[in-house]
Coordinates of C-alpha atoms in Angstrom, one line a residue:
Chain A
M1 CA 245.3 94.0 172.3
E2 CA 244.2 91.7 174.5
K3 CA 246.9 89.3 176.0
S4 CA 246.2 85.6 176.4
K5 CA 246.5 83.3 179.3
F6 CA 250.0 82.1 178.1
N7 CA 251.2 85.2 177.4
L8 CA 251.9 84.0 173.9
S9 CA 252.5 87.0 171.4
N10 CA 250.6 86.5 168.3
E11 CA 253.6 85.8 166.3
M12 CA 254.1 82.8 168.1
K13 CA 250.4 81.6 168.0
I14 CA 250.7 82.0 164.2
G15 CA 253.9 79.7 163.9
L16 CA 251.8 77.1 166.2
V17 CA 249.1 76.9 164.3
V18 CA 250.8 76.9 161.0
I19 CA 253.8 74.5 162.3
A20 CA 251.1 72.0 163.5
A21 CA 248.9 72.2 160.2
I22 CA 252.0 71.3 158.0
I23 CA 252.9 68.3 160.5
I24 CA 249.4 67.0 160.4
A25 CA 249.4 67.4 156.4
F26 CA 252.7 65.3 156.2
I27 CA 251.6 62.5 158.6
G28 CA 248.1 62.5 157.4
F29 CA 249.7 62.1 153.8
R30 CA 252.0 59.7 154.9
I31 CA 249.3 58.1 156.6
M32 CA 246.8 58.1 153.7
R33 CA 249.6 56.9 151.3
D34 CA 250.5 54.2 153.4
Q35 CA 254.1 54.7 154.0
P36 CA 255.8 54.7 157.3
V37 CA 255.4 58.1 158.9
F38 CA 259.0 58.4 160.4
R39 CA 261.2 56.2 158.9
Q40 CA 262.3 55.5 155.1
S41 CA 260.4 52.7 153.4
K42 CA 262.8 49.8 151.9
F43 CA 262.3 49.8 148.3
L44 CA 262.1 46.9 145.9
Y45 CA 261.5 47.6 141.9
T46 CA 259.7 45.0 139.4
S47 CA 258.3 45.6 136.1
F48 CA 255.3 44.4 134.1
D49 CA 253.7 43.8 131.0
R50 CA 250.6 45.1 132.0
V51 CA 249.3 46.5 134.9
D52 CA 245.9 46.3 134.2
G53 CA 244.2 47.7 137.5
L54 CA 247.3 48.4 139.7
L55 CA 247.4 51.3 141.4
P56 CA 249.7 53.4 143.9
G57 CA 248.8 52.2 147.1
N58 CA 247.6 48.4 146.0
T59 CA 249.5 45.7 148.5
V60 CA 252.3 43.7 148.7
Q61 CA 252.1 40.7 150.0
I62 CA 253.9 37.6 151.1
K63 CA 251.7 34.5 151.6
G64 CA 248.7 36.5 151.9
Y65 CA 250.4 38.9 154.4
K66 CA 251.2 42.7 153.8
I67 CA 254.1 43.3 153.6
G68 CA 254.0 47.2 152.1
S69 CA 252.3 48.6 149.0
V70 CA 252.9 49.9 145.4
K71 CA 254.6 53.6 145.5
E72 CA 255.1 54.5 142.1
M73 CA 254.6 53.3 139.1
S74 CA 255.8 54.4 135.4
F75 CA 255.3 53.3 132.2
S76 CA 258.4 53.3 129.8
P77 CA 257.9 52.9 125.7
A78 CA 261.4 51.8 125.6
T79 CA 261.1 48.4 127.4
D80 CA 257.4 48.6 126.4
S81 CA 256.4 47.5 130.3
T82 CA 255.7 49.2 133.6
K83 CA 258.5 49.9 136.3
I84 CA 256.8 49.5 139.9
T85 CA 258.1 50.9 143.1
L86 CA 257.5 48.6 146.0
G87 CA 258.0 50.1 149.3
I88 CA 258.7 47.6 151.9
T89 CA 257.9 47.9 155.4
A90 CA 258.6 44.5 156.6
D91 CA 261.5 43.9 159.3
F92 CA 262.5 40.6 157.1
M93 CA 264.8 40.4 153.8
I94 CA 263.5 38.6 150.8
P95 CA 265.7 35.7 149.4
K96 CA 267.5 35.6 146.0
G97 CA 265.3 34.7 143.4
S98 CA 262.1 35.9 144.4
K99 CA 259.4 36.6 142.1
A100 CA 256.6 39.6 142.3
V101 CA 253.3 38.4 141.2
L102 CA 250.9 40.2 140.0
K103 CA 247.3 38.9 141.2
K104 CA 244.0 39.5 140.0
P105 CA 241.5 37.6 142.5
G106 CA 238.5 38.2 140.8
P107 CA 236.0 40.7 138.8
L108 CA 235.5 42.8 142.3
G109 CA 238.6 42.3 144.3
A110 CA 241.7 44.7 144.8
V111 CA 244.9 43.5 142.8
T112 CA 248.0 42.9 144.7
I113 CA 251.5 42.0 143.9
E114 CA 252.4 38.8 145.8
I115 CA 256.0 38.3 146.9
V116 CA 256.7 34.5 146.0
K117 CA 259.7 33.5 147.7
T118 CA 262.5 31.1 147.1
N119 CA 264.1 29.3 149.9
N120 CA 267.9 30.9 149.0
S121 CA 269.7 31.7 152.0
E122 CA 271.3 34.7 150.4
M123 CA 269.0 37.6 150.8
I124 CA 268.5 40.7 147.9
P125 CA 269.7 44.1 149.4
W126 CA 267.1 46.9 149.4
G127 CA 266.6 48.9 145.9
S128 CA 267.1 46.2 143.7
Y129 CA 265.2 44.5 140.7
I130 CA 262.9 41.4 141.2
H131 CA 261.2 39.5 138.5
G132 CA 257.6 40.6 137.7
E133 CA 255.2 38.1 136.4
I134 CA 251.4 38.2 135.6
D135 CA 249.0 35.8 137.2
G136 CA 245.7 36.9 135.7
G137 CA 243.1 35.1 137.9
I138 CA 240.2 33.5 136.6
F139 CA 240.4 35.0 133.1
E140 CA 244.0 34.5 132.5
T141 CA 243.4 31.1 133.5
F142 CA 241.0 30.7 130.9
S143 CA 243.0 32.5 128.5
T144 CA 246.2 30.6 129.0
K145 CA 244.8 26.7 129.5
G146 CA 242.3 27.3 126.7
E147 CA 245.1 26.4 124.2
I148 CA 245.8 23.1 126.0
V149 CA 242.0 22.2 126.1
V150 CA 241.9 23.3 122.1
D151 CA 244.7 20.9 121.7
E152 CA 242.8 18.3 123.6
L153 CA 239.6 18.8 121.6
T154 CA 241.1 18.7 118.5
V155 CA 242.5 15.1 119.5
S156 CA 239.1 14.1 120.6
L157 CA 237.3 15.4 117.6
T158 CA 239.7 13.5 115.3
K159 CA 238.5 10.2 117.2
L160 CA 234.8 11.2 116.9
N161 CA 235.3 11.6 113.5
G162 CA 237.2 7.9 113.2
L163 CA 233.9 6.4 115.3
M164 CA 231.4 8.4 113.3
G165 CA 233.2 6.8 110.1
K166 CA 233.0 3.3 111.2
I167 CA 229.5 3.5 112.4
D168 CA 228.6 4.8 108.9
S169 CA 230.6 2.3 107.3
S170 CA 228.9 -0.9 109.5
L171 CA 225.5 0.8 108.7
Y172 CA 225.7 1.2 104.8
S173 CA 228.0 -2.0 104.6
D174 CA 224.4 -3.9 103.0
G175 CA 224.8 -1.1 100.5
Q176 CA 221.5 0.4 101.4
D177 CA 220.6 3.6 103.5
P178 CA 219.2 2.7 106.7
I179 CA 218.7 6.4 107.5
K180 CA 217.2 7.1 104.5
N181 CA 215.0 4.0 104.6
T182 CA 213.2 5.2 107.8
L183 CA 212.8 8.4 106.3
N184 CA 210.9 7.3 103.1
S185 CA 208.6 4.8 105.4
F186 CA 207.9 8.1 107.8
E187 CA 207.4 10.1 104.8
K188 CA 205.2 7.4 103.0
T189 CA 203.2 6.9 106.5
G190 CA 202.7 10.8 106.2
K191 CA 201.5 10.5 102.6
D192 CA 198.6 7.8 103.4
V193 CA 197.2 9.6 106.4
Q194 CA 196.9 12.7 104.2
Q195 CA 195.3 11.1 101.2
L196 CA 192.8 8.8 103.9
I197 CA 192.3 12.2 105.0
E198 CA 191.5 13.7 101.8
K199 CA 189.4 11.0 100.4
R200 CA 186.9 11.2 103.5
K201 CA 186.9 14.8 103.9
N202 CA 183.2 14.9 103.0
D203 CA 182.4 12.3 105.7
I204 CA 184.2 14.2 108.3
D205 CA 183.0 17.3 107.5
S206 CA 179.3 16.0 107.4
M207 CA 180.2 13.9 110.7
I208 CA 181.2 17.5 112.4
V209 CA 178.2 19.1 110.8
S210 CA 175.6 16.5 112.1
M211 CA 177.5 16.5 115.5
S212 CA 176.7 20.6 116.1
N213 CA 173.2 19.7 114.5
V214 CA 172.7 17.5 117.7
A215 CA 173.9 19.5 119.9
Q216 CA 172.2 22.5 118.9
N217 CA 168.7 20.3 119.1
I218 CA 169.6 19.5 122.6
D219 CA 169.9 23.2 123.0
E220 CA 166.7 23.7 121.4
L221 CA 164.6 21.1 123.1
S222 CA 165.9 22.4 126.6
E223 CA 165.3 25.7 125.8
G224 CA 161.6 25.3 124.3
N225 CA 160.4 23.0 127.1
K226 CA 161.8 24.9 129.8
A227 CA 158.5 25.5 132.0
E228 CA 157.5 21.9 131.6
V229 CA 160.8 20.6 132.7
D230 CA 160.5 23.3 135.8
S231 CA 156.9 21.9 136.5
M232 CA 158.1 18.6 136.5
L233 CA 160.8 19.4 138.8
T234 CA 158.4 21.1 141.1
S235 CA 156.1 18.0 141.2
L236 CA 159.3 15.8 142.2
K237 CA 159.8 18.0 144.9
N238 CA 156.6 17.6 146.0
A239 CA 156.3 14.1 146.2
S240 CA 159.4 14.2 147.7
M241 CA 158.1 15.9 150.3
E242 CA 155.3 13.7 150.4
L243 CA 157.3 10.7 150.7
E244 CA 159.0 12.4 153.3
T245 CA 155.8 12.8 155.6
L246 CA 154.9 9.1 154.6
S247 CA 158.0 7.9 155.9
K248 CA 157.5 9.8 159.2
G249 CA 154.1 8.1 159.5
L250 CA 155.6 4.6 158.8
N251 CA 158.3 5.5 161.4
K252 CA 155.7 6.3 164.2
T253 CA 153.9 2.8 163.0
T254 CA 156.9 0.9 163.3
L255 CA 157.6 2.2 166.4
S256 CA 153.7 1.4 167.9
L257 CA 154.2 -2.2 166.4
N258 CA 157.2 -2.8 168.1
D259 CA 155.9 -1.5 171.2
I260 CA 152.8 -4.0 170.7
L261 CA 155.2 -7.1 169.8
G262 CA 157.4 -6.2 172.9
K263 CA 154.3 -6.6 175.0
I264 CA 153.1 -9.8 173.3
N265 CA 156.7 -11.3 173.9
E266 CA 156.2 -10.1 177.5
G267 CA 153.3 -12.1 178.1
T268 CA 151.0 -9.1 179.0
G269 CA 147.6 -8.2 177.6
T270 CA 145.3 -11.0 175.4
F271 CA 147.5 -11.6 172.8
G272 CA 150.1 -12.3 174.7
K273 CA 148.6 -14.8 177.3
M274 CA 147.7 -16.1 174.2
V275 CA 150.7 -16.7 172.7
N276 CA 152.7 -17.4 175.8
D277 CA 150.0 -19.7 177.9
E278 CA 149.6 -23.0 176.6
S279 CA 146.8 -23.6 178.8
L280 CA 144.3 -22.5 175.7
Y281 CA 145.9 -24.8 173.6
T282 CA 145.8 -28.0 175.5
N283 CA 142.2 -27.0 176.4
L284 CA 141.2 -27.0 172.5
D285 CA 143.4 -29.9 171.8
S286 CA 141.2 -31.8 174.2
L287 CA 138.4 -30.6 172.5
S288 CA 138.8 -31.6 169.4
F289 CA 139.8 -34.9 170.6
N290 CA 136.4 -35.4 172.6
L291 CA 134.8 -33.8 169.8
N292 CA 136.3 -36.3 167.8
E293 CA 135.2 -39.4 170.1
L294 CA 131.9 -37.7 169.9
V295 CA 131.2 -38.0 166.4
K296 CA 132.5 -41.1 166.2
N297 CA 130.1 -42.6 169.0
I298 CA 127.3 -40.6 166.9
Q299 CA 128.3 -42.4 163.9
K300 CA 128.3 -45.4 165.9
D301 CA 125.1 -45.3 167.5
P302 CA 123.1 -42.4 166.0
K303 CA 120.0 -43.3 168.2
K304 CA 121.8 -42.8 171.6
Y305 CA 122.2 -39.2 170.7
L306 CA 119.5 -38.7 168.6
K307 CA 116.5 -40.1 170.4
H308 CA 115.7 -37.4 172.2
M309 CA 116.1 -34.9 168.9
R310 CA 113.0 -34.6 167.0
L311 CA 112.2 -32.6 163.9
V312 CA 109.3 -31.2 165.6
E313 CA 111.2 -30.2 168.6
V314 CA 114.2 -28.8 166.4
F315 CA 111.9 -26.6 164.2
Chain B
M1 CA 219.9 98.1 140.1
E2 CA 220.8 98.1 143.7
A3 CA 222.7 94.8 143.2
L4 CA 224.7 96.1 140.1
K5 CA 225.5 99.2 142.1
Q6 CA 226.6 96.9 145.1
L7 CA 228.6 94.5 142.7
G8 CA 230.2 97.6 141.6
Q9 CA 231.2 98.9 145.2
Y10 CA 232.6 95.3 145.9
T11 CA 234.8 95.5 143.4
L12 CA 235.9 99.0 143.5
L13 CA 236.8 97.8 147.6
L14 CA 239.1 94.8 146.4
Y15 CA 240.3 97.1 143.9
Q16 CA 241.4 99.5 146.7
A17 CA 242.8 96.5 149.1
L18 CA 244.5 95.1 146.2
R19 CA 246.3 98.6 145.3
S20 CA 247.1 98.9 148.8
V21 CA 249.1 95.3 148.9
T22 CA 252.8 97.3 149.0
E23 CA 251.7 99.3 152.1
F24 CA 252.8 96.5 154.5
S25 CA 253.2 98.8 157.5
T26 CA 250.2 99.7 157.2
Y27 CA 248.2 96.5 158.0
R28 CA 251.4 94.7 159.8
E29 CA 249.9 95.1 163.3
N30 CA 246.4 94.1 162.1
L31 CA 247.4 91.3 160.2
F32 CA 249.1 89.2 162.7
N33 CA 246.0 90.2 164.5
E34 CA 243.6 88.5 162.2
F35 CA 245.9 85.6 161.8
V36 CA 245.1 84.8 165.5
K37 CA 241.3 85.7 165.2
I38 CA 240.7 83.9 162.2
G39 CA 243.3 81.0 162.4
Y40 CA 244.4 80.3 166.2
Q41 CA 241.0 81.2 167.7
S42 CA 238.7 79.2 165.3
I43 CA 240.6 75.9 166.0
P44 CA 238.5 74.5 168.8
I45 CA 235.2 75.1 166.6
I46 CA 236.9 73.3 163.6
I47 CA 238.1 70.3 165.8
L48 CA 234.6 70.1 167.0
V49 CA 233.3 70.4 163.4
G50 CA 235.7 68.2 161.8
T51 CA 235.7 65.3 164.2
F52 CA 231.7 65.1 164.2
T53 CA 231.2 65.3 160.5
G54 CA 233.3 62.6 159.8
A55 CA 231.8 60.4 163.1
V56 CA 228.1 61.1 161.7
L57 CA 229.2 60.4 158.3
T58 CA 230.4 57.2 158.9
L59 CA 227.8 56.3 161.2
Q60 CA 225.3 57.0 158.6
T61 CA 227.1 55.5 155.5
A62 CA 227.4 52.5 157.2
Y63 CA 223.8 52.4 157.7
Q64 CA 223.1 53.3 154.3
L65 CA 225.3 50.2 153.4
D66 CA 223.8 47.8 155.3
T67 CA 224.1 45.1 152.8
D68 CA 226.4 42.2 152.2
L69 CA 226.9 43.2 148.7
Y70 CA 229.5 45.9 149.8
P71 CA 233.0 45.0 151.6
A72 CA 233.1 46.8 155.3
Y73 CA 236.0 49.1 154.3
I74 CA 234.0 50.9 151.4
V75 CA 232.7 52.9 154.1
G76 CA 236.0 53.9 155.0
S77 CA 236.3 54.9 151.5
I78 CA 233.1 57.0 151.0
V79 CA 234.0 58.6 154.7
A80 CA 237.7 59.7 153.9
Q81 CA 236.8 60.9 150.5
S82 CA 234.1 62.9 151.3
V83 CA 235.2 64.5 154.0
I84 CA 238.5 65.6 151.9
I85 CA 236.9 66.8 149.0
E86 CA 233.7 68.1 150.4
L87 CA 232.6 68.3 154.2
A88 CA 235.8 69.5 155.5
A89 CA 235.9 72.3 153.4
V90 CA 232.2 73.4 153.4
I91 CA 231.0 72.3 156.6
S92 CA 233.7 74.4 158.1
G93 CA 233.3 77.5 155.3
L94 CA 229.6 77.4 157.0
V95 CA 230.4 77.7 160.6
L96 CA 233.2 80.2 160.0
A97 CA 231.1 82.7 158.0
G98 CA 228.8 82.4 160.7
K99 CA 231.9 82.6 163.4
V100 CA 234.8 85.0 161.8
G101 CA 231.9 86.8 159.0
A102 CA 229.6 88.1 161.5
R103 CA 232.9 89.7 163.4
I104 CA 234.2 91.3 160.9
S105 CA 231.1 93.0 159.4
T106 CA 229.9 93.6 163.2
E107 CA 233.2 95.5 164.0
L108 CA 233.8 97.3 160.8
G109 CA 230.0 98.2 160.5
T110 CA 230.3 99.6 164.2
M111 CA 233.7 101.8 162.8
R112 CA 231.7 102.9 160.2
V113 CA 228.6 104.4 162.0
S114 CA 230.6 105.6 164.8
E115 CA 232.2 107.6 162.0
Q116 CA 235.9 105.8 163.2
I117 CA 236.7 105.1 159.4
D118 CA 236.0 108.5 158.7
A119 CA 238.4 109.3 161.5
L120 CA 241.2 107.1 160.0
E121 CA 240.5 108.4 156.9
S122 CA 240.9 112.4 157.8
M123 CA 244.2 111.6 159.6
G124 CA 245.2 110.3 156.5
F125 CA 245.5 106.6 156.9
N126 CA 244.3 104.1 154.2
S127 CA 241.5 102.8 155.8
V128 CA 240.9 99.9 153.2
A129 CA 244.6 98.8 153.8
F130 CA 244.3 99.2 157.7
L131 CA 241.2 97.2 158.0
V132 CA 239.9 95.3 154.8
L133 CA 243.2 93.9 153.4
P134 CA 244.5 92.2 156.5
R135 CA 241.1 90.3 156.8
I136 CA 241.0 89.4 153.7
F137 CA 244.5 88.4 153.8
A138 CA 243.8 86.6 157.2
G139 CA 241.0 84.8 155.8
V140 CA 242.5 83.5 152.4
L141 CA 245.9 82.4 154.8
M142 CA 244.2 80.7 157.6
F143 CA 241.4 78.7 155.9
P144 CA 243.5 76.2 154.3
I145 CA 244.9 75.5 157.7
L146 CA 241.8 75.1 159.3
Y147 CA 240.9 72.6 156.3
I148 CA 243.6 70.4 157.2
I149 CA 242.7 70.5 160.5
A150 CA 239.2 69.8 159.9
S151 CA 239.8 67.1 157.1
T152 CA 242.5 65.2 159.3
L153 CA 240.1 65.0 162.5
G154 CA 237.0 64.4 160.2
I155 CA 238.6 60.9 159.1
I156 CA 240.1 60.3 162.4
G157 CA 236.7 61.0 163.7
G158 CA 235.4 58.6 161.3
V159 CA 237.9 55.8 162.4
V160 CA 236.9 56.2 166.0
A161 CA 233.3 56.3 165.3
G162 CA 233.4 53.2 163.2
A163 CA 235.7 51.2 165.5
A164 CA 233.6 52.3 168.8
D165 CA 230.3 51.7 167.0
G166 CA 231.6 47.9 165.6
I167 CA 231.0 48.8 162.2
L168 CA 234.3 48.2 161.0
P169 CA 238.0 48.0 162.8
A170 CA 240.3 51.2 162.5
A171 CA 242.6 49.1 159.8
E172 CA 239.7 48.4 157.7
F173 CA 238.5 52.1 157.4
M174 CA 242.0 52.9 156.9
K175 CA 242.4 50.4 154.0
G176 CA 239.0 51.9 152.5
G177 CA 240.4 55.4 152.8
R178 CA 243.8 54.2 151.5
L179 CA 241.8 52.9 148.3
F180 CA 240.8 56.5 147.3
F181 CA 243.1 58.5 148.4
F182 CA 244.2 60.7 145.8
P183 CA 246.7 63.9 146.4
E184 CA 244.7 66.0 144.0
D185 CA 241.6 65.7 146.4
V186 CA 243.4 67.3 149.0
V187 CA 244.8 69.7 146.3
F188 CA 241.2 70.7 145.5
G189 CA 240.0 70.5 149.1
I190 CA 242.9 73.2 149.7
L191 CA 241.8 75.1 146.7
K192 CA 238.2 75.2 147.7
S193 CA 239.2 76.5 151.4
F194 CA 241.1 79.3 149.9
V195 CA 238.2 80.1 147.6
F196 CA 235.3 80.0 150.9
G197 CA 238.5 82.2 153.3
F198 CA 238.1 84.8 150.0
V199 CA 234.6 84.5 150.0
I200 CA 233.7 85.0 153.4
T201 CA 236.0 87.6 154.8
S202 CA 235.8 89.7 151.5
I203 CA 231.9 89.7 151.5
S204 CA 231.4 90.6 155.4
C205 CA 234.1 93.4 155.1
F206 CA 232.1 94.6 152.2
K207 CA 228.8 94.4 153.7
G208 CA 230.7 95.9 157.0
Y209 CA 232.7 98.8 155.6
F210 CA 229.4 100.2 153.7
A211 CA 227.3 100.0 156.9
Y212 CA 224.8 102.6 157.4
G213 CA 222.1 103.8 159.6
G214 CA 223.2 103.3 163.5
A215 CA 222.7 100.1 165.2
E216 CA 220.3 98.9 163.4
G217 CA 222.3 99.2 160.1
V218 CA 225.1 97.3 161.7
G219 CA 222.5 93.9 162.6
N220 CA 221.4 94.6 158.8
A221 CA 225.3 94.7 157.6
T222 CA 225.6 91.7 159.8
T223 CA 222.7 89.5 158.8
Q224 CA 223.4 90.3 155.4
A225 CA 227.2 89.3 155.5
T226 CA 226.7 85.9 156.8
V227 CA 223.5 85.3 154.5
L228 CA 225.5 86.0 151.6
S229 CA 228.8 84.4 152.6
C230 CA 226.8 81.2 153.3
I231 CA 225.1 81.3 149.5
Y232 CA 228.0 82.2 148.1
I233 CA 230.1 79.4 149.8
L234 CA 227.4 77.1 148.2
L235 CA 227.7 78.7 144.8
A236 CA 231.6 78.8 144.6
D237 CA 231.4 74.9 145.8
F238 CA 229.2 74.1 143.0
V239 CA 231.3 76.1 140.3
L240 CA 234.9 74.8 141.6
A241 CA 233.3 71.1 141.5
A242 CA 232.0 71.3 137.7
I243 CA 235.3 72.8 136.4
L244 CA 238.1 70.8 138.3
L245 CA 236.2 67.6 138.8

């Protein structure tokens, strides 16, 4: 048997391991059960009619601050309620008349016990019993408030009934039933429309038939003359192409014309000079005047001009 | 056929061991020796295994539950309960199958092939009471203690890993852990470790005690002892869970 460094005997080592395990297990248990490791918890007792979802280890709070946890629960058939042992770790005492309220915050939250304090200066000793109440959260609120709501609803419904009666009497005061009348006239209209449709059924039918015939004819026509329509379209296409070349040629012509007109404007070339120079006109004008004079003179005295004009000489 | 024969041999060995429980003076010295070897000397590796199991489980659970659907303390619930019910017992069982099982089968196998067991028998010693019984006893009694250490350190490892990695504060972790802490789970875990201690030591003793064929035979016996221990740990784990949960 080899000796260890610290010269511990086997028995010592075993004892050490066992004691360490026991201590670890004890402390671990206390911690996991939320009990103070080395001091005794202070206890309070309470009881609830229902403890839905409450488990040992659930927290005990004052104004949301954790002061302990649920230690034990036991149902007693005699009182038809569950006695709860609350382990309190808080340093302060709890005033007399405080209540323990079982709280269910919501569908997913854990159940907690809230201690509702009073302002009493007297404190309750540890180990005594405090009154337990249930605050069921949203669902409980619905079921308790529900009664009040139902009462109010009943009143409202009675009032509504009265109101309906008044409306009734005012509507029916002249001995007629207006709603019935309205419905009757609606019915009559419906019947009329139906009769109309029945009467003109043949017309409507033939209309639909002829409409479908027309549509069919159009269809056939377009089907049968497909080739012609095609050629028509081709020639239209050709025509439009020719038009395009034509318009191009016209464009060119217009451009040259523009050029020529520009030159005329500028006064270059024969036409330009003719247009822009007044001298030709003046000459022509004076010529025509002189010709006029000449003709006058000839009429006045033809011999003067014609004396040398001999027929023989002319021909 | 071979399996049936081995089952018979195994049962007979256990019967012999049980029959010699009263011969306390024969195995007293060895029993304390084995307590130290199985219990005391396994504590370092159990500390390591327990701590890392809890720490890794915390990180991975937080990674898997990374949605706003769950409150953060659920990680604590999952880690604490998993460690207590399953992981502390099974993972330390598998590790000890290697550490303790291999040592036992090698020791006994070597004694068998070097004819030391025969020598004991010829000297009028009850070899089963002298060699097998104290090892099984030590395993059965020490494994629960190792389980307690492993599970406690697993939860501590989870708390530390969760706080250090910023996943959830220690108080939240413990709140979650307490929410689903049931003393029955601890009892279940301790029962598991009892069974695993018995499985590992009895199979290793059996394989070592009936080793044959020199050094190779001892090697074979050790291999079989560790492999069979692991298989039967998992099997026993399943059976216990099916029966008791």
